[in-house]
PDB file of C-alpha atoms in Angstrom:
ATOM      1  CA  MET A   1     166.647 149.216  77.886  1.00 52.00           C
ATOM      2  CA  HIS A   2     166.977 150.274  74.506  1.00 59.00           C
ATOM      3  CA  THR A   3     167.455 147.116  72.792  1.00 71.00           C
ATOM      4  CA  PRO A   4     164.789 145.360  70.388  1.00 75.00           C
ATOM      5  CA  MET A   5     163.771 142.978  72.627  1.00 76.00           C
ATOM      6  CA  PHE A   6     162.779 145.495  75.354  1.00 77.00           C
ATOM      7  CA  SER A   7     161.160 147.592  72.600  1.00 82.00           C
ATOM      8  CA  LEU A   8     159.110 144.911  71.997  1.00 83.00           C
ATOM      9  CA  ILE A   9     158.373 144.032  75.664  1.00 82.00           C
ATOM     10  CA  PHE A  10     157.477 147.729  76.018  1.00 83.00           C
ATOM     11  CA  SER A  11     155.370 147.419  72.997  1.00 87.00           C
ATOM     12  CA  LEU A  12     153.564 144.380  74.443  1.00 86.00           C
ATOM     13  CA  ALA A  13     153.108 146.003  77.790  1.00 85.00           C
ATOM     14  CA  PHE A  14     151.339 148.916  76.102  1.00 88.00           C
ATOM     15  CA  LEU A  15     149.099 146.829  74.123  1.00 88.00           C
ATOM     16  CA  ASP A  16     147.916 144.854  77.349  1.00 86.00           C
ATOM     17  CA  LEU A  17     147.411 148.282  79.392  1.00 86.00           C
ATOM     18  CA  MET A  18     144.817 149.468  76.663  1.00 88.00           C
ATOM     19  CA  SER A  19     143.303 146.263  76.042  1.00 85.00           C
ATOM     20  CA  SER A  20     142.505 146.277  79.539  1.00 84.00           C
ATOM     21  CA  THR A  21     141.601 149.958  79.580  1.00 86.00           C
ATOM     22  CA  THR A  22     139.001 149.321  76.930  1.00 86.00           C
ATOM     23  CA  THR A  23     137.095 147.206  79.380  1.00 83.00           C
ATOM     24  CA  VAL A  24     137.835 147.127  82.921  1.00 82.00           C
ATOM     25  CA  PRO A  25     136.968 150.661  84.129  1.00 82.00           C
ATOM     26  CA  LYS A  26     133.217 149.936  82.528  1.00 80.00           C
ATOM     27  CA  PHE A  27     133.258 146.782  84.344  1.00 78.00           C
ATOM     28  CA  LEU A  28     134.143 148.298  87.765  1.00 80.00           C
ATOM     29  CA  ALA A  29     131.575 151.164  87.180  1.00 79.00           C
ATOM     30  CA  VAL A  30     128.695 148.492  86.742  1.00 76.00           C
ATOM     31  CA  LEU A  31     129.978 146.798  89.987  1.00 76.00           C
ATOM     32  CA  ILE A  32     130.018 150.130  92.098  1.00 80.00           C
ATOM     33  CA  SER A  33     126.954 151.835  90.847  1.00 77.00           C
ATOM     34  CA  ASP A  34     124.883 148.745  89.796  1.00 69.00           C
ATOM     35  CA  SER A  35     124.425 151.028  86.489  1.00 70.00           C
ATOM     36  CA  GLY A  36     124.874 148.757  83.290  1.00 73.00           C
ATOM     37  CA  VAL A  37     124.038 151.310  80.838  1.00 79.00           C
ATOM     38  CA  ILE A  38     126.237 152.071  77.651  1.00 81.00           C
ATOM     39  CA  SER A  39     125.441 153.857  74.835  1.00 81.00           C
ATOM     40  CA  ILE A  40     125.364 152.198  71.344  1.00 82.00           C
ATOM     41  CA  THR A  41     128.349 154.093  70.103  1.00 84.00           C
ATOM     42  CA  ALA A  42     130.087 153.669  73.082  1.00 83.00           C
ATOM     43  CA  CYS A  43     129.510 149.733  72.864  1.00 84.00           C
ATOM     44  CA  PHE A  44     130.754 149.840  69.088  1.00 87.00           C
ATOM     45  CA  THR A  45     133.592 151.990  70.180  1.00 88.00           C
ATOM     46  CA  GLN A  46     134.556 149.621  72.974  1.00 87.00           C
ATOM     47  CA  MET A  47     134.164 146.550  70.750  1.00 87.00           C
ATOM     48  CA  PHE A  48     136.379 147.465  68.370  1.00 90.00           C
ATOM     49  CA  PHE A  49     139.119 148.589  70.514  1.00 91.00           C
ATOM     50  CA  TYR A  50     139.201 145.426  72.149  1.00 87.00           C
ATOM     51  CA  GLY A  51     139.528 143.652  69.035  1.00 88.00           C
ATOM     52  CA  PHE A  52     142.137 145.802  67.458  1.00 91.00           C
ATOM     53  CA  LEU A  53     144.569 145.777  70.208  1.00 90.00           C
ATOM     54  CA  LYS A  54     144.022 141.970  70.887  1.00 88.00           C
ATOM     55  CA  ALA A  55     144.874 141.557  67.209  1.00 90.00           C
ATOM     56  CA  ALA A  56     147.573 143.327  67.286  1.00 92.00           C
ATOM     57  CA  GLU A  57     149.038 141.381  70.484  1.00 89.00           C
ATOM     58  CA  ALA A  58     148.464 138.340  68.583  1.00 89.00           C
ATOM     59  CA  PHE A  59     150.643 139.963  65.450  1.00 92.00           C
ATOM     60  CA  LEU A  60     153.143 141.161  68.010  1.00 91.00           C
ATOM     61  CA  LEU A  61     153.926 138.221  69.681  1.00 89.00           C
ATOM     62  CA  GLY A  62     154.684 136.637  66.151  1.00 89.00           C
ATOM     63  CA  VAL A  63     157.172 139.289  65.498  1.00 89.00           C
ATOM     64  CA  MET A  64     158.871 138.780  69.201  1.00 87.00           C
ATOM     65  CA  ALA A  65     159.260 135.074  68.074  1.00 87.00           C
ATOM     66  CA  TYR A  66     161.257 136.610  65.036  1.00 87.00           C
ATOM     67  CA  ASP A  67     163.245 138.295  67.494  1.00 86.00           C
ATOM     68  CA  ARG A  68     164.096 135.479  69.551  1.00 85.00           C
ATOM     69  CA  TYR A  69     164.974 133.301  66.028  1.00 86.00           C
ATOM     70  CA  LEU A  70     167.247 136.029  64.972  1.00 85.00           C
ATOM     71  CA  ALA A  71     168.685 136.057  68.280  1.00 83.00           C
ATOM     72  CA  ILE A  72     169.734 132.392  68.414  1.00 84.00           C
ATOM     73  CA  CYS A  73     170.149 131.251  64.966  1.00 82.00           C
ATOM     74  CA  ASN A  74     172.066 134.850  64.149  1.00 81.00           C
ATOM     75  CA  PRO A  75     173.445 136.159  67.009  1.00 77.00           C
ATOM     76  CA  LEU A  76     176.338 137.585  65.321  1.00 75.00           C
ATOM     77  CA  HIS A  77     174.162 139.552  63.243  1.00 76.00           C
ATOM     78  CA  TYR A  78     171.428 140.210  65.410  1.00 76.00           C
ATOM     79  CA  PHE A  79     171.791 143.854  66.276  1.00 76.00           C
ATOM     80  CA  THR A  80     172.605 144.466  62.653  1.00 77.00           C
ATOM     81  CA  ILE A  81     169.472 143.075  61.500  1.00 76.00           C
ATOM     82  CA  THR A  82     167.019 144.471  63.995  1.00 76.00           C
ATOM     83  CA  CYS A  83     168.027 147.730  64.359  1.00 76.00           C
ATOM     84  CA  SER A  84     165.460 150.279  66.215  1.00 70.00           C
ATOM     85  CA  ASN A  85     164.116 151.288  63.241  1.00 79.00           C
ATOM     86  CA  LEU A  86     162.945 148.172  61.809  1.00 83.00           C
ATOM     87  CA  VAL A  87     161.586 146.716  65.185  1.00 85.00           C
ATOM     88  CA  TRP A  88     159.270 149.882  65.292  1.00 86.00           C
ATOM     89  CA  LYS A  89     158.283 149.716  61.559  1.00 88.00           C
ATOM     90  CA  LEU A  90     157.391 145.602  62.410  1.00 89.00           C
ATOM     91  CA  VAL A  91     155.457 147.142  65.457  1.00 90.00           C
ATOM     92  CA  PHE A  92     153.609 149.575  63.278  1.00 92.00           C
ATOM     93  CA  CYS A  93     152.842 146.794  60.516  1.00 92.00           C
ATOM     94  CA  CYS A  94     151.433 144.776  63.247  1.00 92.00           C
ATOM     95  CA  TRP A  95     149.095 147.819  64.299  1.00 93.00           C
ATOM     96  CA  ALA A  96     148.188 148.499  60.830  1.00 93.00           C
ATOM     97  CA  LEU A  97     147.386 144.541  60.062  1.00 92.00           C
ATOM     98  CA  ALA A  98     145.399 144.320  63.009  1.00 92.00           C
ATOM     99  CA  PHE A  99     143.157 147.803  62.208  1.00 93.00           C
ATOM    100  CA  CYS A 100     142.373 146.317  58.796  1.00 91.00           C
ATOM    101  CA  ILE A 101     141.596 143.066  59.793  1.00 90.00           C
ATOM    102  CA  VAL A 102     139.126 144.033  62.756  1.00 90.00           C
ATOM    103  CA  VAL A 103     137.183 146.636  60.469  1.00 90.00           C
ATOM    104  CA  VAL A 104     136.093 144.166  58.122  1.00 87.00           C
ATOM    105  CA  PRO A 105     133.637 142.361  60.992  1.00 86.00           C
ATOM    106  CA  MET A 106     133.108 146.093  62.425  1.00 87.00           C
ATOM    107  CA  THR A 107     131.678 147.042  59.513  1.00 86.00           C
ATOM    108  CA  ALA A 108     129.286 144.015  58.891  1.00 84.00           C
ATOM    109  CA  THR A 109     128.335 144.385  62.553  1.00 85.00           C
ATOM    110  CA  ILE A 110     127.799 148.250  62.401  1.00 84.00           C
ATOM    111  CA  ARG A 111     124.886 147.525  59.423  1.00 83.00           C
ATOM    112  CA  LEU A 112     122.763 145.189  60.991  1.00 82.00           C
ATOM    113  CA  PRO A 113     119.598 146.459  62.572  1.00 81.00           C
ATOM    114  CA  PHE A 114     119.535 146.665  66.386  1.00 78.00           C
ATOM    115  CA  CYS A 115     115.748 147.271  67.221  1.00 75.00           C
ATOM    116  CA  GLY A 116     115.042 144.267  69.656  1.00 64.00           C
ATOM    117  CA  PRO A 117     116.080 143.333  73.175  1.00 65.00           C
ATOM    118  CA  ASN A 118     118.739 145.595  74.235  1.00 76.00           C
ATOM    119  CA  LYS A 119     120.187 143.776  77.105  1.00 76.00           C
ATOM    120  CA  LEU A 120     123.752 142.594  76.833  1.00 76.00           C
ATOM    121  CA  VAL A 121     124.570 139.632  78.883  1.00 70.00           C
ATOM    122  CA  HIS A 122     128.432 140.139  79.340  1.00 72.00           C
ATOM    123  CA  PHE A 123     130.707 142.746  81.200  1.00 73.00           C
ATOM    124  CA  PHE A 124     131.620 144.148  77.631  1.00 79.00           C
ATOM    125  CA  CYS A 125     130.553 144.962  74.442  1.00 81.00           C
ATOM    126  CA  ASP A 126     131.738 141.643  72.864  1.00 79.00           C
ATOM    127  CA  HIS A 127     131.291 140.824  69.022  1.00 79.00           C
ATOM    128  CA  SER A 128     129.581 137.536  69.229  1.00 77.00           C
ATOM    129  CA  THR A 129     127.532 138.914  72.102  1.00 77.00           C
ATOM    130  CA  VAL A 130     126.265 142.149  70.670  1.00 82.00           C
ATOM    131  CA  ILE A 131     125.416 140.444  66.951  1.00 82.00           C
ATOM    132  CA  LYS A 132     122.969 138.399  69.137  1.00 79.00           C
ATOM    133  CA  LEU A 133     120.996 141.331  69.952  1.00 80.00           C
ATOM    134  CA  ALA A 134     120.414 142.317  66.110  1.00 80.00           C
ATOM    135  CA  CYS A 135     116.844 141.538  64.914  1.00 80.00           C
ATOM    136  CA  GLY A 136     117.838 141.080  61.557  1.00 73.00           C
ATOM    137  CA  ASP A 137     120.041 138.128  59.692  1.00 75.00           C
ATOM    138  CA  HIS A 138     123.186 138.200  61.164  1.00 76.00           C
ATOM    139  CA  LEU A 139     124.590 135.195  59.673  1.00 78.00           C
ATOM    140  CA  ILE A 140     127.034 137.113  57.472  1.00 80.00           C
ATOM    141  CA  SER A 141     128.323 138.897  60.403  1.00 80.00           C
ATOM    142  CA  THR A 142     128.719 136.005  62.595  1.00 80.00           C
ATOM    143  CA  TYR A 143     131.230 133.896  60.229  1.00 83.00           C
ATOM    144  CA  THR A 144     132.662 137.040  59.349  1.00 83.00           C
ATOM    145  CA  GLY A 145     133.781 137.479  62.954  1.00 82.00           C
ATOM    146  CA  ILE A 146     134.353 133.531  63.339  1.00 81.00           C
ATOM    147  CA  GLY A 147     136.865 133.759  60.354  1.00 84.00           C
ATOM    148  CA  VAL A 148     138.635 137.089  61.290  1.00 85.00           C
ATOM    149  CA  GLY A 149     138.952 135.457  65.046  1.00 82.00           C
ATOM    150  CA  LEU A 150     140.570 132.169  63.413  1.00 82.00           C
ATOM    151  CA  CYS A 151     142.491 134.436  61.114  1.00 85.00           C
ATOM    152  CA  ILE A 152     143.789 136.337  63.898  1.00 85.00           C
ATOM    153  CA  MET A 153     144.559 133.141  66.416  1.00 83.00           C
ATOM    154  CA  ILE A 154     145.822 131.169  63.432  1.00 85.00           C
ATOM    155  CA  THR A 155     148.255 133.250  60.912  1.00 86.00           C
ATOM    156  CA  PRO A 156     150.706 134.233  63.798  1.00 87.00           C
ATOM    157  CA  SER A 157     150.569 130.660  65.431  1.00 87.00           C
ATOM    158  CA  PHE A 158     152.212 129.390  61.662  1.00 87.00           C
ATOM    159  CA  TYR A 159     154.987 131.797  61.645  1.00 85.00           C
ATOM    160  CA  ILE A 160     155.478 131.321  65.536  1.00 88.00           C
ATOM    161  CA  VAL A 161     155.736 127.522  64.941  1.00 88.00           C
ATOM    162  CA  TYR A 162     158.262 127.817  62.074  1.00 88.00           C
ATOM    163  CA  SER A 163     160.244 129.963  64.037  1.00 87.00           C
ATOM    164  CA  TYR A 164     160.543 127.751  66.694  1.00 87.00           C
ATOM    165  CA  PHE A 165     160.937 124.820  64.607  1.00 88.00           C
ATOM    166  CA  ARG A 166     164.336 126.572  63.318  1.00 86.00           C
ATOM    167  CA  ILE A 167     165.366 127.552  67.054  1.00 86.00           C
ATOM    168  CA  ILE A 168     165.347 124.142  67.780  1.00 85.00           C
ATOM    169  CA  LYS A 169     167.233 123.189  65.033  1.00 85.00           C
ATOM    170  CA  SER A 170     169.905 125.097  65.596  1.00 84.00           C
ATOM    171  CA  VAL A 171     169.957 124.522  69.434  1.00 82.00           C
ATOM    172  CA  PHE A 172     170.539 120.699  68.523  1.00 81.00           C
ATOM    173  CA  LYS A 173     173.462 121.550  66.362  1.00 79.00           C
ATOM    174  CA  ILE A 174     175.207 123.196  69.564  1.00 77.00           C
ATOM    175  CA  LYS A 175     177.360 120.307  71.190  1.00 77.00           C
ATOM    176  CA  SER A 176     177.607 121.576  74.869  1.00 77.00           C
ATOM    177  CA  SER A 177     174.147 120.793  76.957  1.00 76.00           C
ATOM    178  CA  HIS A 178     175.170 123.991  79.103  1.00 75.00           C
ATOM    179  CA  GLY A 179     174.771 126.057  75.658  1.00 74.00           C
ATOM    180  CA  ARG A 180     171.544 124.447  74.650  1.00 76.00           C
ATOM    181  CA  LEU A 181     170.081 125.111  78.032  1.00 78.00           C
ATOM    182  CA  LYS A 182     171.597 129.061  77.696  1.00 75.00           C
ATOM    183  CA  ALA A 183     170.164 129.188  74.220  1.00 73.00           C
ATOM    184  CA  LEU A 184     166.525 127.496  75.170  1.00 74.00           C
ATOM    185  CA  SER A 185     166.210 129.722  78.127  1.00 74.00           C
ATOM    186  CA  THR A 186     166.029 132.798  76.281  1.00 74.00           C
ATOM    187  CA  CYS A 187     162.473 131.701  74.676  1.00 78.00           C
ATOM    188  CA  SER A 188     161.285 130.617  78.045  1.00 76.00           C
ATOM    189  CA  SER A 189     159.587 134.268  78.803  1.00 77.00           C
ATOM    190  CA  HIS A 190     158.226 134.379  75.211  1.00 79.00           C
ATOM    191  CA  LEU A 191     157.082 130.738  75.460  1.00 81.00           C
ATOM    192  CA  LEU A 192     155.288 131.439  78.640  1.00 80.00           C
ATOM    193  CA  VAL A 193     153.358 134.497  77.274  1.00 83.00           C
ATOM    194  CA  LEU A 194     152.531 132.858  74.282  1.00 83.00           C
ATOM    195  CA  SER A 195     150.721 129.847  76.048  1.00 81.00           C
ATOM    196  CA  VAL A 196     149.001 132.215  78.229  1.00 80.00           C
ATOM    197  CA  PHE A 197     147.930 134.254  75.582  1.00 82.00           C
ATOM    198  CA  TYR A 198     146.902 131.399  73.202  1.00 81.00           C
ATOM    199  CA  LEU A 199     145.075 129.352  75.792  1.00 79.00           C
ATOM    200  CA  VAL A 200     143.097 131.468  77.407  1.00 77.00           C
ATOM    201  CA  GLY A 201     142.197 133.186  73.533  1.00 74.00           C
ATOM    202  CA  ALA A 202     141.025 129.426  72.639  1.00 75.00           C
ATOM    203  CA  GLY A 203     139.163 129.087  75.935  1.00 73.00           C
ATOM    204  CA  VAL A 204     137.319 132.312  75.497  1.00 72.00           C
ATOM    205  CA  PHE A 205     136.744 131.389  71.807  1.00 69.00           C
ATOM    206  CA  ILE A 206     135.235 128.214  72.473  1.00 72.00           C
ATOM    207  CA  SER A 207     133.246 129.269  75.040  1.00 68.00           C
ATOM    208  CA  SER A 208     131.583 131.944  73.385  1.00 64.00           C
ATOM    209  CA  ARG A 209     130.603 129.598  70.955  1.00 64.00           C
ATOM    210  CA  ILE A 210     128.789 126.643  73.200  1.00 67.00           C
ATOM    211  CA  PRO A 211     125.493 127.089  74.452  1.00 64.00           C
ATOM    212  CA  TYR A 212     125.541 126.951  78.694  1.00 56.00           C
ATOM    213  CA  LYS A 213     122.880 126.802  81.006  1.00 52.00           C
ATOM    214  CA  SER A 214     124.157 129.889  82.749  1.00 56.00           C
ATOM    215  CA  GLY A 215     125.852 132.754  81.106  1.00 59.00           C
ATOM    216  CA  ASP A 216     128.243 132.970  83.740  1.00 67.00           C
ATOM    217  CA  VAL A 217     130.859 130.845  82.073  1.00 69.00           C
ATOM    218  CA  PRO A 218     131.630 132.746  78.632  1.00 67.00           C
ATOM    219  CA  ILE A 219     131.543 136.020  81.064  1.00 71.00           C
ATOM    220  CA  MET A 220     134.155 134.831  83.271  1.00 75.00           C
ATOM    221  CA  ALA A 221     136.292 133.345  80.646  1.00 72.00           C
ATOM    222  CA  ALA A 222     136.082 136.768  79.064  1.00 73.00           C
ATOM    223  CA  PHE A 223     136.815 138.407  82.294  1.00 76.00           C
ATOM    224  CA  LEU A 224     139.962 135.866  82.860  1.00 76.00           C
ATOM    225  CA  GLN A 225     141.467 136.844  79.021  1.00 76.00           C
ATOM    226  CA  ASN A 226     141.106 140.661  79.931  1.00 79.00           C
ATOM    227  CA  VAL A 227     142.988 140.300  83.362  1.00 79.00           C
ATOM    228  CA  THR A 228     145.310 137.450  83.325  1.00 78.00           C
ATOM    229  CA  PRO A 229     147.767 138.455  80.447  1.00 79.00           C
ATOM    230  CA  PRO A 230     148.209 142.217  81.529  1.00 80.00           C
ATOM    231  CA  LEU A 231     148.838 140.857  85.091  1.00 80.00           C
ATOM    232  CA  ILE A 232     151.104 137.945  84.043  1.00 79.00           C
ATOM    233  CA  ASN A 233     153.282 139.172  81.123  1.00 78.00           C
ATOM    234  CA  PRO A 234     155.232 142.066  83.256  1.00 75.00           C
ATOM    235  CA  ILE A 235     155.823 139.327  86.003  1.00 75.00           C
ATOM    236  CA  ILE A 236     157.325 136.659  83.555  1.00 73.00           C
ATOM    237  CA  TYR A 237     159.476 139.223  82.235  1.00 71.00           C
ATOM    238  CA  CYS A 238     160.677 140.869  84.950  1.00 68.00           C
ATOM    239  CA  LEU A 239     161.550 137.661  86.571  1.00 62.00           C
ATOM    240  CA  LYS A 240     163.444 136.475  83.530  1.00 60.00           C
ATOM    241  CA  ALA A 241     165.117 139.234  82.310  1.00 61.00           C
ATOM    242  CA  LYS A 242     168.212 139.993  84.332  1.00 63.00           C
ATOM    243  CA  GLU A 243     168.791 143.739  82.827  1.00 61.00           C
ATOM    244  CA  MET A 244     165.278 144.361  84.135  1.00 63.00           C
ATOM    245  CA  GLN A 245     165.653 143.079  87.223  1.00 64.00           C
ATOM    246  CA  ALA A 246     169.262 145.064  87.642  1.00 68.00           C
ATOM    247  CA  HIS A 247     167.237 148.255  86.471  1.00 67.00           C
ATOM    248  CA  VAL A 248     164.275 147.829  88.858  1.00 67.00           C
ATOM    249  CA  LEU A 249     166.627 147.243  91.811  1.00 72.00           C
ATOM    250  CA  LYS A 250     168.849 150.583  90.695  1.00 75.00           C
ATOM    251  CA  LEU A 251     165.282 152.471  91.124  1.00 73.00           C
ATOM    252  CA  ILE A 252     164.379 151.034  94.387  1.00 74.00           C
ATOM    253  CA  LYS A 253     168.259 152.378  95.831  1.00 75.00           C
ATOM    254  CA  LYS A 254     167.141 155.855  94.147  1.00 77.00           C
ATOM    255  CA  ILE A 255     164.169 155.890  95.843  1.00 76.00           C
ATOM    256  CA  THR A 256     165.538 154.329  99.146  1.00 67.00           C
TER     257      THR A 256
END
């Protein structure tokens, strides 16, 4: 369970858990107590950590694409290249890059004057929603947030597309159809996780920029983004990874 792939899965699960922890508990507290009050410090803290964790997850998915590329295109040298130290260094780079990128729109937003209405029509402090409460000119902060959001979504996408282009190119060189299917099956879990992350993320990004008569649409989209990936990702990897299935069965036998 300490192989490079499972180290990356552990990192992904940790990011999913932390991103949900930053928003869902407050959302549940609002539903239970019917009190939606949050301090400005807690609001900005929540907004920063949510953006930071989502950005780190996007970059981590790019690293996972690199891992799949090495596993298929360089199988004989896979464990030599992707040692544990390299994997954790790449994970640390994802976190560091996400932190540096998210700091930019956060700095621009914190400097805005918030002296107008203080009602946030959302279930957590989202950047695009918070800046609308500013009583000053928030055009720079708005475009900074959009630029950073696009950078987080597009930059890993280019590397993911390039990695899978190389993977498909290598797979077509395999003569047997069984070998091609076996090689592609190793990428199926990652492709499903990518689909969930990018489709939900793109839907939230678009819905937050389109004016609706009802504010429930962007709220529901953001809620799905908080709940869907952390709920589906473990299921995808547990169902597809034979090693993980065997490990879970061993744990169940020990308990029973």
